[in-house]
XYZ file of C-alpha atoms in Angstrom:
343
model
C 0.000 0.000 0.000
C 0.898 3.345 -1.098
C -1.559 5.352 -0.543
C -1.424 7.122 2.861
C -3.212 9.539 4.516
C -2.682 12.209 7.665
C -4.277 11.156 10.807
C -5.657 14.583 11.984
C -9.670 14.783 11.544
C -10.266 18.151 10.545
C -13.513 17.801 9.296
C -15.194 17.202 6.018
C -15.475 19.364 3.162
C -18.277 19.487 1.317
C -16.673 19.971 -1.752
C -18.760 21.198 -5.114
C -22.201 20.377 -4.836
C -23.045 17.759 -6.864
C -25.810 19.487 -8.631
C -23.880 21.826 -10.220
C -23.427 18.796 -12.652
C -25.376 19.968 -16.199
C -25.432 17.056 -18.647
C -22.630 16.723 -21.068
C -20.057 18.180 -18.775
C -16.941 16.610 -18.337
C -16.106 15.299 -14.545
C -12.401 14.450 -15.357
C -10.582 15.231 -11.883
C -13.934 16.217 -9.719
C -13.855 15.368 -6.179
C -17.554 15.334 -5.439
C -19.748 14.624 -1.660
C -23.511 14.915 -0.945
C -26.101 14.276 1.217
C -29.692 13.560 -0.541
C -32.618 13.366 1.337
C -35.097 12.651 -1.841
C -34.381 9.008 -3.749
C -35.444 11.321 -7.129
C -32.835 13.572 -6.787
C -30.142 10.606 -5.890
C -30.871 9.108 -9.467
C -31.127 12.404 -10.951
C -27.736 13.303 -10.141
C -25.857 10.346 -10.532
C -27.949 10.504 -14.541
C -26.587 13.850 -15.270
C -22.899 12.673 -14.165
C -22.627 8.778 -16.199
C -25.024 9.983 -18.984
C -27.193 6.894 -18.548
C -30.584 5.836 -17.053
C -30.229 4.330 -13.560
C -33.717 3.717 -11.352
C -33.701 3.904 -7.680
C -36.422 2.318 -5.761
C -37.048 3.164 -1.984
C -38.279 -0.270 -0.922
C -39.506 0.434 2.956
C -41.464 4.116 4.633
C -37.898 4.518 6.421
C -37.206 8.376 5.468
C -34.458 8.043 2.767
C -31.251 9.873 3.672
C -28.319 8.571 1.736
C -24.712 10.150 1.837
C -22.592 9.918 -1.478
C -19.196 10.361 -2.194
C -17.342 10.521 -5.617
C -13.555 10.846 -6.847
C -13.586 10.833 -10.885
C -10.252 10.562 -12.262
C -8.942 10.911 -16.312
C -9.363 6.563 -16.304
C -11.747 5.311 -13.358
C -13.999 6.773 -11.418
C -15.134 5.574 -7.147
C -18.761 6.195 -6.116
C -19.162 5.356 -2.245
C -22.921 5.096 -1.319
C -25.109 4.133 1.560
C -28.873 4.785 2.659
C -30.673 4.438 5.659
C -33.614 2.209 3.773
C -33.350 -0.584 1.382
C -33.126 0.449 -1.983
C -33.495 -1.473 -5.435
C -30.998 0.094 -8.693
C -31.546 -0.914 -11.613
C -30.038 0.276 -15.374
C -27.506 -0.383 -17.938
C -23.952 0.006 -17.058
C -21.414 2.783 -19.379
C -20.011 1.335 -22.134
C -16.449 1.167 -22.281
C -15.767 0.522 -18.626
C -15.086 -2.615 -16.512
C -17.182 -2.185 -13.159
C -17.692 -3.852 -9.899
C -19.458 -3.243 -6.642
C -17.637 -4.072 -3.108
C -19.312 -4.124 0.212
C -17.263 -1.809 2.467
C -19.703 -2.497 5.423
C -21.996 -4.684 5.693
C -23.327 -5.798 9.100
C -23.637 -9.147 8.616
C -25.889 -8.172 5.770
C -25.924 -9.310 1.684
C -27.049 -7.400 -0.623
C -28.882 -9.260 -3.699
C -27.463 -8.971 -7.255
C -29.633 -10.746 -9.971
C -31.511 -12.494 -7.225
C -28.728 -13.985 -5.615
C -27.740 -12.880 -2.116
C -24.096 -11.642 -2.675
C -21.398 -11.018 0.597
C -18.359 -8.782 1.257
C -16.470 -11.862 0.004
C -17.708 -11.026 -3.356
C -17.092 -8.387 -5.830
C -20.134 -8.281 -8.374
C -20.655 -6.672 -11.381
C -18.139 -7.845 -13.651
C -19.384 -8.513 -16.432
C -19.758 -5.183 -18.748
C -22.593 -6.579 -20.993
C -25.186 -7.230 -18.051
C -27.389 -4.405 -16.634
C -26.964 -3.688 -12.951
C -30.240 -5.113 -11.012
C -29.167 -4.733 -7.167
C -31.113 -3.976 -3.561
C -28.931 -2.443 -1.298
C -29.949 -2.733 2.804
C -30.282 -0.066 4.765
C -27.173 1.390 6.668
C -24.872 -1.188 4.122
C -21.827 0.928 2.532
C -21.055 0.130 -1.163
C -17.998 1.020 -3.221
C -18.855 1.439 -7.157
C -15.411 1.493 -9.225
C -15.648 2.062 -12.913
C -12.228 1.750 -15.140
C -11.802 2.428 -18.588
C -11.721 -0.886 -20.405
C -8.733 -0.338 -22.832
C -6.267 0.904 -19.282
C -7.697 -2.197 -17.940
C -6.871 -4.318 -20.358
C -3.321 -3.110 -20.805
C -2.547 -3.706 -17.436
C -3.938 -7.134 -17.251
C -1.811 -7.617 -20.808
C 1.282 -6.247 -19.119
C 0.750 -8.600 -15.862
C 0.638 -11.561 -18.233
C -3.081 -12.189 -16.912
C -4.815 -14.004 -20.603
C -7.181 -15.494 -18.051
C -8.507 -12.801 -16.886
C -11.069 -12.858 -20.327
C -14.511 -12.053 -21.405
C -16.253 -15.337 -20.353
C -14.357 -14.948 -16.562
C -15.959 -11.429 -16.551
C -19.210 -12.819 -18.152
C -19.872 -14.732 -14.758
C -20.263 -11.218 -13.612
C -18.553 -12.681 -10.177
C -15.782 -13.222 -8.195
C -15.477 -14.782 -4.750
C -12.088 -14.562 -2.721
C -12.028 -14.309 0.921
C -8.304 -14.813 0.922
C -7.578 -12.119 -1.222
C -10.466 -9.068 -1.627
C -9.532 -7.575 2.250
C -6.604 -6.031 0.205
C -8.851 -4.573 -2.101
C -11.453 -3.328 0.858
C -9.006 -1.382 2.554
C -7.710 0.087 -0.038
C -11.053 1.423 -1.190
C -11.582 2.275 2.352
C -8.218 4.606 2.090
C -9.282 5.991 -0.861
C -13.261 7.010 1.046
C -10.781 8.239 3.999
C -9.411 11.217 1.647
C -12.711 12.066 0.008
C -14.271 12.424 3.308
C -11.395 14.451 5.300
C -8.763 15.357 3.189
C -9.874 15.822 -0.488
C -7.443 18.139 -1.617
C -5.041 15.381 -1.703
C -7.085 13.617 -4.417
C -6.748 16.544 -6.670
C -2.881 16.213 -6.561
C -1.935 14.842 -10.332
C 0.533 12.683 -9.042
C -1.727 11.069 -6.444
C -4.203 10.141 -8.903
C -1.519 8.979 -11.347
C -0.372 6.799 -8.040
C -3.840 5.656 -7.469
C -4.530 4.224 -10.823
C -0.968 2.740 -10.810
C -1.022 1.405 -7.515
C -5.136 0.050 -7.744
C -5.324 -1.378 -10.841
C -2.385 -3.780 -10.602
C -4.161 -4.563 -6.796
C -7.149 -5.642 -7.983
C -5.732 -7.660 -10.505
C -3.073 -9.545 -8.289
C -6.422 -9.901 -6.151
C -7.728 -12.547 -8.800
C -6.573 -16.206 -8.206
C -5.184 -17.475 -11.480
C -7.313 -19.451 -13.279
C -9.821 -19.116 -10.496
C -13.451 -19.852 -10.919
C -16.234 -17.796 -9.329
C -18.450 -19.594 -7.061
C -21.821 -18.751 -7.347
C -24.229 -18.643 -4.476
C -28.006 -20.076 -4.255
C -29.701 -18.808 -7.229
C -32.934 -17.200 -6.413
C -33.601 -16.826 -10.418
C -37.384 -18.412 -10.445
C -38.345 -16.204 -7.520
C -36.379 -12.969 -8.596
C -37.823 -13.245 -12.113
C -41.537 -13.796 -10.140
C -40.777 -10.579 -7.984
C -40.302 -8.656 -11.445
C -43.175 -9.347 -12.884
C -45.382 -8.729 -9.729
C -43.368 -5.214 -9.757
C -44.507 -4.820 -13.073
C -48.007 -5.285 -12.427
C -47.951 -2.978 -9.548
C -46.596 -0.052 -11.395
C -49.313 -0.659 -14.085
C -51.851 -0.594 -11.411
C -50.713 1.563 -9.011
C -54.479 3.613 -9.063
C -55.832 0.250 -8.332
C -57.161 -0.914 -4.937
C -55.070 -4.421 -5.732
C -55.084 -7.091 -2.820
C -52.577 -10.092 -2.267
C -55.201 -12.076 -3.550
C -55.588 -9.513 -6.388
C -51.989 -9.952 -7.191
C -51.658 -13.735 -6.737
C -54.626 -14.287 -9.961
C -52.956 -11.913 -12.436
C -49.803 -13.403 -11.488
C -51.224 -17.414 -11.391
C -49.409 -18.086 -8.491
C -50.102 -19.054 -4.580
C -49.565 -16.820 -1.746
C -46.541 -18.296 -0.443
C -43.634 -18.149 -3.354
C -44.908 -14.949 -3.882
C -44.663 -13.769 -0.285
C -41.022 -15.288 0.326
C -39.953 -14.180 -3.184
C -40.273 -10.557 -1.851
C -38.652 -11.114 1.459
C -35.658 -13.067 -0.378
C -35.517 -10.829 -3.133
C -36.097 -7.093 -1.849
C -36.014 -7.902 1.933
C -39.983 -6.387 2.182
C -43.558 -7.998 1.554
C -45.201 -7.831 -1.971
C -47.902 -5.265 0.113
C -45.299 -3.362 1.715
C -43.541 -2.894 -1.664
C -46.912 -1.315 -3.328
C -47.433 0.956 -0.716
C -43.993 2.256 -0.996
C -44.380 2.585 -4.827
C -47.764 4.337 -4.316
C -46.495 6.828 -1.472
C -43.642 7.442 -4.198
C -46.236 8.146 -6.711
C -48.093 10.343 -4.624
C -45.067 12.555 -4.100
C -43.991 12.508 -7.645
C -47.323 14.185 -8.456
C -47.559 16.337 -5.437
C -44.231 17.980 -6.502
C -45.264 18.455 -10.432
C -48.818 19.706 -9.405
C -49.609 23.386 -9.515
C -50.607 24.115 -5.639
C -54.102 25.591 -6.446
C -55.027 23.599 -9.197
C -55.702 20.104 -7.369
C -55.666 18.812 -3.913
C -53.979 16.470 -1.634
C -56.721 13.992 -1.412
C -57.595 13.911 -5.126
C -54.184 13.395 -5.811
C -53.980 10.603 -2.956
C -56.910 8.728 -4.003
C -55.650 8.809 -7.408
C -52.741 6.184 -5.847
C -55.514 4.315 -3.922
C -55.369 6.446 -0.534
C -58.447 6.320 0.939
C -58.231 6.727 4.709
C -56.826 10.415 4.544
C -55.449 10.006 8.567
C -53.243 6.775 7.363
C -51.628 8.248 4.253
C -50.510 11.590 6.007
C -48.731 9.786 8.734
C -46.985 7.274 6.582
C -46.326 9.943 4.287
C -45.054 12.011 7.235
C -43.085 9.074 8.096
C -41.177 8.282 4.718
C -40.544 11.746 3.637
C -40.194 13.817 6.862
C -43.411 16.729 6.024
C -46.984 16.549 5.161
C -48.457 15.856 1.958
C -49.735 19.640 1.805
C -46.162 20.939 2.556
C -44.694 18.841 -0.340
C -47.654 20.683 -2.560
C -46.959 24.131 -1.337
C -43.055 23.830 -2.201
Protein backbone atom coordinates (compact mmCIF):
# COMPACT_ATOMS: atom_id res chain seq x y z
CA UNK A 1 0.00 0.00 0.00
CA UNK A 2 0.90 3.35 -1.10
CA UNK A 3 -1.56 5.35 -0.54
CA UNK A 4 -1.42 7.12 2.86
CA UNK A 5 -3.21 9.54 4.52
CA UNK A 6 -2.68 12.21 7.66
CA UNK A 7 -4.28 11.16 10.81
CA UNK A 8 -5.66 14.58 11.98
CA UNK A 9 -9.67 14.78 11.54
CA UNK A 10 -10.27 18.15 10.54
CA UNK A 11 -13.51 17.80 9.30
CA UNK A 12 -15.19 17.20 6.02
CA UNK A 13 -15.48 19.36 3.16
CA UNK A 14 -18.28 19.49 1.32
CA UNK A 15 -16.67 19.97 -1.75
CA UNK A 16 -18.76 21.20 -5.11
CA UNK A 17 -22.20 20.38 -4.84
CA UNK A 18 -23.05 17.76 -6.86
CA UNK A 19 -25.81 19.49 -8.63
CA UNK A 20 -23.88 21.83 -10.22
CA UNK A 21 -23.43 18.80 -12.65
CA UNK A 22 -25.38 19.97 -16.20
CA UNK A 23 -25.43 17.06 -18.65
CA UNK A 24 -22.63 16.72 -21.07
CA UNK A 25 -20.06 18.18 -18.78
CA UNK A 26 -16.94 16.61 -18.34
CA UNK A 27 -16.11 15.30 -14.55
CA UNK A 28 -12.40 14.45 -15.36
CA UNK A 29 -10.58 15.23 -11.88
CA UNK A 30 -13.93 16.22 -9.72
CA UNK A 31 -13.86 15.37 -6.18
CA UNK A 32 -17.55 15.33 -5.44
CA UNK A 33 -19.75 14.62 -1.66
CA UNK A 34 -23.51 14.91 -0.95
CA UNK A 35 -26.10 14.28 1.22
CA UNK A 36 -29.69 13.56 -0.54
CA UNK A 37 -32.62 13.37 1.34
CA UNK A 38 -35.10 12.65 -1.84
CA UNK A 39 -34.38 9.01 -3.75
CA UNK A 40 -35.44 11.32 -7.13
CA UNK A 41 -32.83 13.57 -6.79
CA UNK A 42 -30.14 10.61 -5.89
CA UNK A 43 -30.87 9.11 -9.47
CA UNK A 44 -31.13 12.40 -10.95
CA UNK A 45 -27.74 13.30 -10.14
CA UNK A 46 -25.86 10.35 -10.53
CA UNK A 47 -27.95 10.50 -14.54
CA UNK A 48 -26.59 13.85 -15.27
CA UNK A 49 -22.90 12.67 -14.17
CA UNK A 50 -22.63 8.78 -16.20
CA UNK A 51 -25.02 9.98 -18.98
CA UNK A 52 -27.19 6.89 -18.55
CA UNK A 53 -30.58 5.84 -17.05
CA UNK A 54 -30.23 4.33 -13.56
CA UNK A 55 -33.72 3.72 -11.35
CA UNK A 56 -33.70 3.90 -7.68
CA UNK A 57 -36.42 2.32 -5.76
CA UNK A 58 -37.05 3.16 -1.98
CA UNK A 59 -38.28 -0.27 -0.92
CA UNK A 60 -39.51 0.43 2.96
CA UNK A 61 -41.46 4.12 4.63
CA UNK A 62 -37.90 4.52 6.42
CA UNK A 63 -37.21 8.38 5.47
CA UNK A 64 -34.46 8.04 2.77
CA UNK A 65 -31.25 9.87 3.67
CA UNK A 66 -28.32 8.57 1.74
CA UNK A 67 -24.71 10.15 1.84
CA UNK A 68 -22.59 9.92 -1.48
CA UNK A 69 -19.20 10.36 -2.19
CA UNK A 70 -17.34 10.52 -5.62
CA UNK A 71 -13.55 10.85 -6.85
CA UNK A 72 -13.59 10.83 -10.88
CA UNK A 73 -10.25 10.56 -12.26
CA UNK A 74 -8.94 10.91 -16.31
CA UNK A 75 -9.36 6.56 -16.30
CA UNK A 76 -11.75 5.31 -13.36
CA UNK A 77 -14.00 6.77 -11.42
CA UNK A 78 -15.13 5.57 -7.15
CA UNK A 79 -18.76 6.19 -6.12
CA UNK A 80 -19.16 5.36 -2.24
CA UNK A 81 -22.92 5.10 -1.32
CA UNK A 82 -25.11 4.13 1.56
CA UNK A 83 -28.87 4.78 2.66
CA UNK A 84 -30.67 4.44 5.66
CA UNK A 85 -33.61 2.21 3.77
CA UNK A 86 -33.35 -0.58 1.38
CA UNK A 87 -33.13 0.45 -1.98
CA UNK A 88 -33.49 -1.47 -5.44
CA UNK A 89 -31.00 0.09 -8.69
CA UNK A 90 -31.55 -0.91 -11.61
CA UNK A 91 -30.04 0.28 -15.37
CA UNK A 92 -27.51 -0.38 -17.94
CA UNK A 93 -23.95 0.01 -17.06
CA UNK A 94 -21.41 2.78 -19.38
CA UNK A 95 -20.01 1.34 -22.13
CA UNK A 96 -16.45 1.17 -22.28
CA UNK A 97 -15.77 0.52 -18.63
CA UNK A 98 -15.09 -2.61 -16.51
CA UNK A 99 -17.18 -2.19 -13.16
CA UNK A 100 -17.69 -3.85 -9.90
CA UNK A 101 -19.46 -3.24 -6.64
CA UNK A 102 -17.64 -4.07 -3.11
CA UNK A 103 -19.31 -4.12 0.21
CA UNK A 104 -17.26 -1.81 2.47
CA UNK A 105 -19.70 -2.50 5.42
CA UNK A 106 -22.00 -4.68 5.69
CA UNK A 107 -23.33 -5.80 9.10
CA UNK A 108 -23.64 -9.15 8.62
CA UNK A 109 -25.89 -8.17 5.77
CA UNK A 110 -25.92 -9.31 1.68
CA UNK A 111 -27.05 -7.40 -0.62
CA UNK A 112 -28.88 -9.26 -3.70
CA UNK A 113 -27.46 -8.97 -7.25
CA UNK A 114 -29.63 -10.75 -9.97
CA UNK A 115 -31.51 -12.49 -7.22
CA UNK A 116 -28.73 -13.99 -5.61
CA UNK A 117 -27.74 -12.88 -2.12
CA UNK A 118 -24.10 -11.64 -2.67
CA UNK A 119 -21.40 -11.02 0.60
CA UNK A 120 -18.36 -8.78 1.26
CA UNK A 121 -16.47 -11.86 0.00
CA UNK A 122 -17.71 -11.03 -3.36
CA UNK A 123 -17.09 -8.39 -5.83
CA UNK A 124 -20.13 -8.28 -8.37
CA UNK A 125 -20.66 -6.67 -11.38
CA UNK A 126 -18.14 -7.84 -13.65
CA UNK A 127 -19.38 -8.51 -16.43
CA UNK A 128 -19.76 -5.18 -18.75
CA UNK A 129 -22.59 -6.58 -20.99
CA UNK A 130 -25.19 -7.23 -18.05
CA UNK A 131 -27.39 -4.40 -16.63
CA UNK A 132 -26.96 -3.69 -12.95
CA UNK A 133 -30.24 -5.11 -11.01
CA UNK A 134 -29.17 -4.73 -7.17
CA UNK A 135 -31.11 -3.98 -3.56
CA UNK A 136 -28.93 -2.44 -1.30
CA UNK A 137 -29.95 -2.73 2.80
CA UNK A 138 -30.28 -0.07 4.77
CA UNK A 139 -27.17 1.39 6.67
CA UNK A 140 -24.87 -1.19 4.12
CA UNK A 141 -21.83 0.93 2.53
CA UNK A 142 -21.06 0.13 -1.16
CA UNK A 143 -18.00 1.02 -3.22
CA UNK A 144 -18.86 1.44 -7.16
CA UNK A 145 -15.41 1.49 -9.22
CA UNK A 146 -15.65 2.06 -12.91
CA UNK A 147 -12.23 1.75 -15.14
CA UNK A 148 -11.80 2.43 -18.59
CA UNK A 149 -11.72 -0.89 -20.40
CA UNK A 150 -8.73 -0.34 -22.83
CA UNK A 151 -6.27 0.90 -19.28
CA UNK A 152 -7.70 -2.20 -17.94
CA UNK A 153 -6.87 -4.32 -20.36
CA UNK A 154 -3.32 -3.11 -20.81
CA UNK A 155 -2.55 -3.71 -17.44
CA UNK A 156 -3.94 -7.13 -17.25
CA UNK A 157 -1.81 -7.62 -20.81
CA UNK A 158 1.28 -6.25 -19.12
CA UNK A 159 0.75 -8.60 -15.86
CA UNK A 160 0.64 -11.56 -18.23
CA UNK A 161 -3.08 -12.19 -16.91
CA UNK A 162 -4.81 -14.00 -20.60
CA UNK A 163 -7.18 -15.49 -18.05
CA UNK A 164 -8.51 -12.80 -16.89
CA UNK A 165 -11.07 -12.86 -20.33
CA UNK A 166 -14.51 -12.05 -21.40
CA UNK A 167 -16.25 -15.34 -20.35
CA UNK A 168 -14.36 -14.95 -16.56
CA UNK A 169 -15.96 -11.43 -16.55
CA UNK A 170 -19.21 -12.82 -18.15
CA UNK A 171 -19.87 -14.73 -14.76
CA UNK A 172 -20.26 -11.22 -13.61
CA UNK A 173 -18.55 -12.68 -10.18
CA UNK A 174 -15.78 -13.22 -8.19
CA UNK A 175 -15.48 -14.78 -4.75
CA UNK A 176 -12.09 -14.56 -2.72
CA UNK A 177 -12.03 -14.31 0.92
CA UNK A 178 -8.30 -14.81 0.92
CA UNK A 179 -7.58 -12.12 -1.22
CA UNK A 180 -10.47 -9.07 -1.63
CA UNK A 181 -9.53 -7.57 2.25
CA UNK A 182 -6.60 -6.03 0.21
CA UNK A 183 -8.85 -4.57 -2.10
CA UNK A 184 -11.45 -3.33 0.86
CA UNK A 185 -9.01 -1.38 2.55
CA UNK A 186 -7.71 0.09 -0.04
CA UNK A 187 -11.05 1.42 -1.19
CA UNK A 188 -11.58 2.27 2.35
CA UNK A 189 -8.22 4.61 2.09
CA UNK A 190 -9.28 5.99 -0.86
CA UNK A 191 -13.26 7.01 1.05
CA UNK A 192 -10.78 8.24 4.00
CA UNK A 193 -9.41 11.22 1.65
CA UNK A 194 -12.71 12.07 0.01
CA UNK A 195 -14.27 12.42 3.31
CA UNK A 196 -11.39 14.45 5.30
CA UNK A 197 -8.76 15.36 3.19
CA UNK A 198 -9.87 15.82 -0.49
CA UNK A 199 -7.44 18.14 -1.62
CA UNK A 200 -5.04 15.38 -1.70
CA UNK A 201 -7.09 13.62 -4.42
CA UNK A 202 -6.75 16.54 -6.67
CA UNK A 203 -2.88 16.21 -6.56
CA UNK A 204 -1.93 14.84 -10.33
CA UNK A 205 0.53 12.68 -9.04
CA UNK A 206 -1.73 11.07 -6.44
CA UNK A 207 -4.20 10.14 -8.90
CA UNK A 208 -1.52 8.98 -11.35
CA UNK A 209 -0.37 6.80 -8.04
CA UNK A 210 -3.84 5.66 -7.47
CA UNK A 211 -4.53 4.22 -10.82
CA UNK A 212 -0.97 2.74 -10.81
CA UNK A 213 -1.02 1.41 -7.52
CA UNK A 214 -5.14 0.05 -7.74
CA UNK A 215 -5.32 -1.38 -10.84
CA UNK A 216 -2.38 -3.78 -10.60
CA UNK A 217 -4.16 -4.56 -6.80
CA UNK A 218 -7.15 -5.64 -7.98
CA UNK A 219 -5.73 -7.66 -10.50
CA UNK A 220 -3.07 -9.55 -8.29
CA UNK A 221 -6.42 -9.90 -6.15
CA UNK A 222 -7.73 -12.55 -8.80
CA UNK A 223 -6.57 -16.21 -8.21
CA UNK A 224 -5.18 -17.48 -11.48
CA UNK A 225 -7.31 -19.45 -13.28
CA UNK A 226 -9.82 -19.12 -10.50
CA UNK A 227 -13.45 -19.85 -10.92
CA UNK A 228 -16.23 -17.80 -9.33
CA UNK A 229 -18.45 -19.59 -7.06
CA UNK A 230 -21.82 -18.75 -7.35
CA UNK A 231 -24.23 -18.64 -4.48
CA UNK A 232 -28.01 -20.08 -4.26
CA UNK A 233 -29.70 -18.81 -7.23
CA UNK A 234 -32.93 -17.20 -6.41
CA UNK A 235 -33.60 -16.83 -10.42
CA UNK A 236 -37.38 -18.41 -10.44
CA UNK A 237 -38.34 -16.20 -7.52
CA UNK A 238 -36.38 -12.97 -8.60
CA UNK A 239 -37.82 -13.24 -12.11
CA UNK A 240 -41.54 -13.80 -10.14
CA UNK A 241 -40.78 -10.58 -7.98
CA UNK A 242 -40.30 -8.66 -11.45
CA UNK A 243 -43.17 -9.35 -12.88
CA UNK A 244 -45.38 -8.73 -9.73
CA UNK A 245 -43.37 -5.21 -9.76
CA UNK A 246 -44.51 -4.82 -13.07
CA UNK A 247 -48.01 -5.29 -12.43
CA UNK A 248 -47.95 -2.98 -9.55
CA UNK A 249 -46.60 -0.05 -11.39
CA UNK A 250 -49.31 -0.66 -14.09
CA UNK A 251 -51.85 -0.59 -11.41
CA UNK A 252 -50.71 1.56 -9.01
CA UNK A 253 -54.48 3.61 -9.06
CA UNK A 254 -55.83 0.25 -8.33
CA UNK A 255 -57.16 -0.91 -4.94
CA UNK A 256 -55.07 -4.42 -5.73
CA UNK A 257 -55.08 -7.09 -2.82
CA UNK A 258 -52.58 -10.09 -2.27
CA UNK A 259 -55.20 -12.08 -3.55
CA UNK A 260 -55.59 -9.51 -6.39
CA UNK A 261 -51.99 -9.95 -7.19
CA UNK A 262 -51.66 -13.74 -6.74
CA UNK A 263 -54.63 -14.29 -9.96
CA UNK A 264 -52.96 -11.91 -12.44
CA UNK A 265 -49.80 -13.40 -11.49
CA UNK A 266 -51.22 -17.41 -11.39
CA UNK A 267 -49.41 -18.09 -8.49
CA UNK A 268 -50.10 -19.05 -4.58
CA UNK A 269 -49.56 -16.82 -1.75
CA UNK A 270 -46.54 -18.30 -0.44
CA UNK A 271 -43.63 -18.15 -3.35
CA UNK A 272 -44.91 -14.95 -3.88
CA UNK A 273 -44.66 -13.77 -0.28
CA UNK A 274 -41.02 -15.29 0.33
CA UNK A 275 -39.95 -14.18 -3.18
CA UNK A 276 -40.27 -10.56 -1.85
CA UNK A 277 -38.65 -11.11 1.46
CA UNK A 278 -35.66 -13.07 -0.38
CA UNK A 279 -35.52 -10.83 -3.13
CA UNK A 280 -36.10 -7.09 -1.85
CA UNK A 281 -36.01 -7.90 1.93
CA UNK A 282 -39.98 -6.39 2.18
CA UNK A 283 -43.56 -8.00 1.55
CA UNK A 284 -45.20 -7.83 -1.97
CA UNK A 285 -47.90 -5.27 0.11
CA UNK A 286 -45.30 -3.36 1.71
CA UNK A 287 -43.54 -2.89 -1.66
CA UNK A 288 -46.91 -1.31 -3.33
CA UNK A 289 -47.43 0.96 -0.72
CA UNK A 290 -43.99 2.26 -1.00
CA UNK A 291 -44.38 2.58 -4.83
CA UNK A 292 -47.76 4.34 -4.32
CA UNK A 293 -46.49 6.83 -1.47
CA UNK A 294 -43.64 7.44 -4.20
CA UNK A 295 -46.24 8.15 -6.71
CA UNK A 296 -48.09 10.34 -4.62
CA UNK A 297 -45.07 12.56 -4.10
CA UNK A 298 -43.99 12.51 -7.64
CA UNK A 299 -47.32 14.19 -8.46
CA UNK A 300 -47.56 16.34 -5.44
CA UNK A 301 -44.23 17.98 -6.50
CA UNK A 302 -45.26 18.46 -10.43
CA UNK A 303 -48.82 19.71 -9.41
CA UNK A 304 -49.61 23.39 -9.52
CA UNK A 305 -50.61 24.12 -5.64
CA UNK A 306 -54.10 25.59 -6.45
CA UNK A 307 -55.03 23.60 -9.20
CA UNK A 308 -55.70 20.10 -7.37
CA UNK A 309 -55.67 18.81 -3.91
CA UNK A 310 -53.98 16.47 -1.63
CA UNK A 311 -56.72 13.99 -1.41
CA UNK A 312 -57.60 13.91 -5.13
CA UNK A 313 -54.18 13.39 -5.81
CA UNK A 314 -53.98 10.60 -2.96
CA UNK A 315 -56.91 8.73 -4.00
CA UNK A 316 -55.65 8.81 -7.41
CA UNK A 317 -52.74 6.18 -5.85
CA UNK A 318 -55.51 4.32 -3.92
CA UNK A 319 -55.37 6.45 -0.53
CA UNK A 320 -58.45 6.32 0.94
CA UNK A 321 -58.23 6.73 4.71
CA UNK A 322 -56.83 10.42 4.54
CA UNK A 323 -55.45 10.01 8.57
CA UNK A 324 -53.24 6.78 7.36
CA UNK A 325 -51.63 8.25 4.25
CA UNK A 326 -50.51 11.59 6.01
CA UNK A 327 -48.73 9.79 8.73
CA UNK A 328 -46.98 7.27 6.58
CA UNK A 329 -46.33 9.94 4.29
CA UNK A 330 -45.05 12.01 7.24
CA UNK A 331 -43.08 9.07 8.10
CA UNK A 332 -41.18 8.28 4.72
CA UNK A 333 -40.54 11.75 3.64
CA UNK A 334 -40.19 13.82 6.86
CA UNK A 335 -43.41 16.73 6.02
CA UNK A 336 -46.98 16.55 5.16
CA UNK A 337 -48.46 15.86 1.96
CA UNK A 338 -49.73 19.64 1.80
CA UNK A 339 -46.16 20.94 2.56
CA UNK A 340 -44.69 18.84 -0.34
CA UNK A 341 -47.65 20.68 -2.56
CA UNK A 342 -46.96 24.13 -1.34
CA UNK A 343 -43.05 23.83 -2.20
Amino acid sequence: MVLTAEDSQSGRSSGPPLTSLNPGEKTNGRILQRKFSDIDEVAEVLNAISQRQLRFDQLSLQRFQSNILLAEFDQAQFVFADASCPIHCSGEKMAGYVRFSSILKSGGQCIIAHGSPISEDYLVGLDPNRAIDMVMPSNLELCNVQIEQTVFEDCLQIMERSDIDQPFLATNLLYSPTTLPSIRAYLKQIKYLLEYKPQFLKLPHLKKLILEDFIPLLIDAIPHNSTSIKPPSLASRAKLVNQAKDYMLANLDQPLTLKDLCQALHVSRNPLFHGFQEVLGVSPMEYLKVQRLQGVRRALKTAPPDSIGVTAIAQRFGFWSAGHFSRDYKQMFGELPSETLKQ
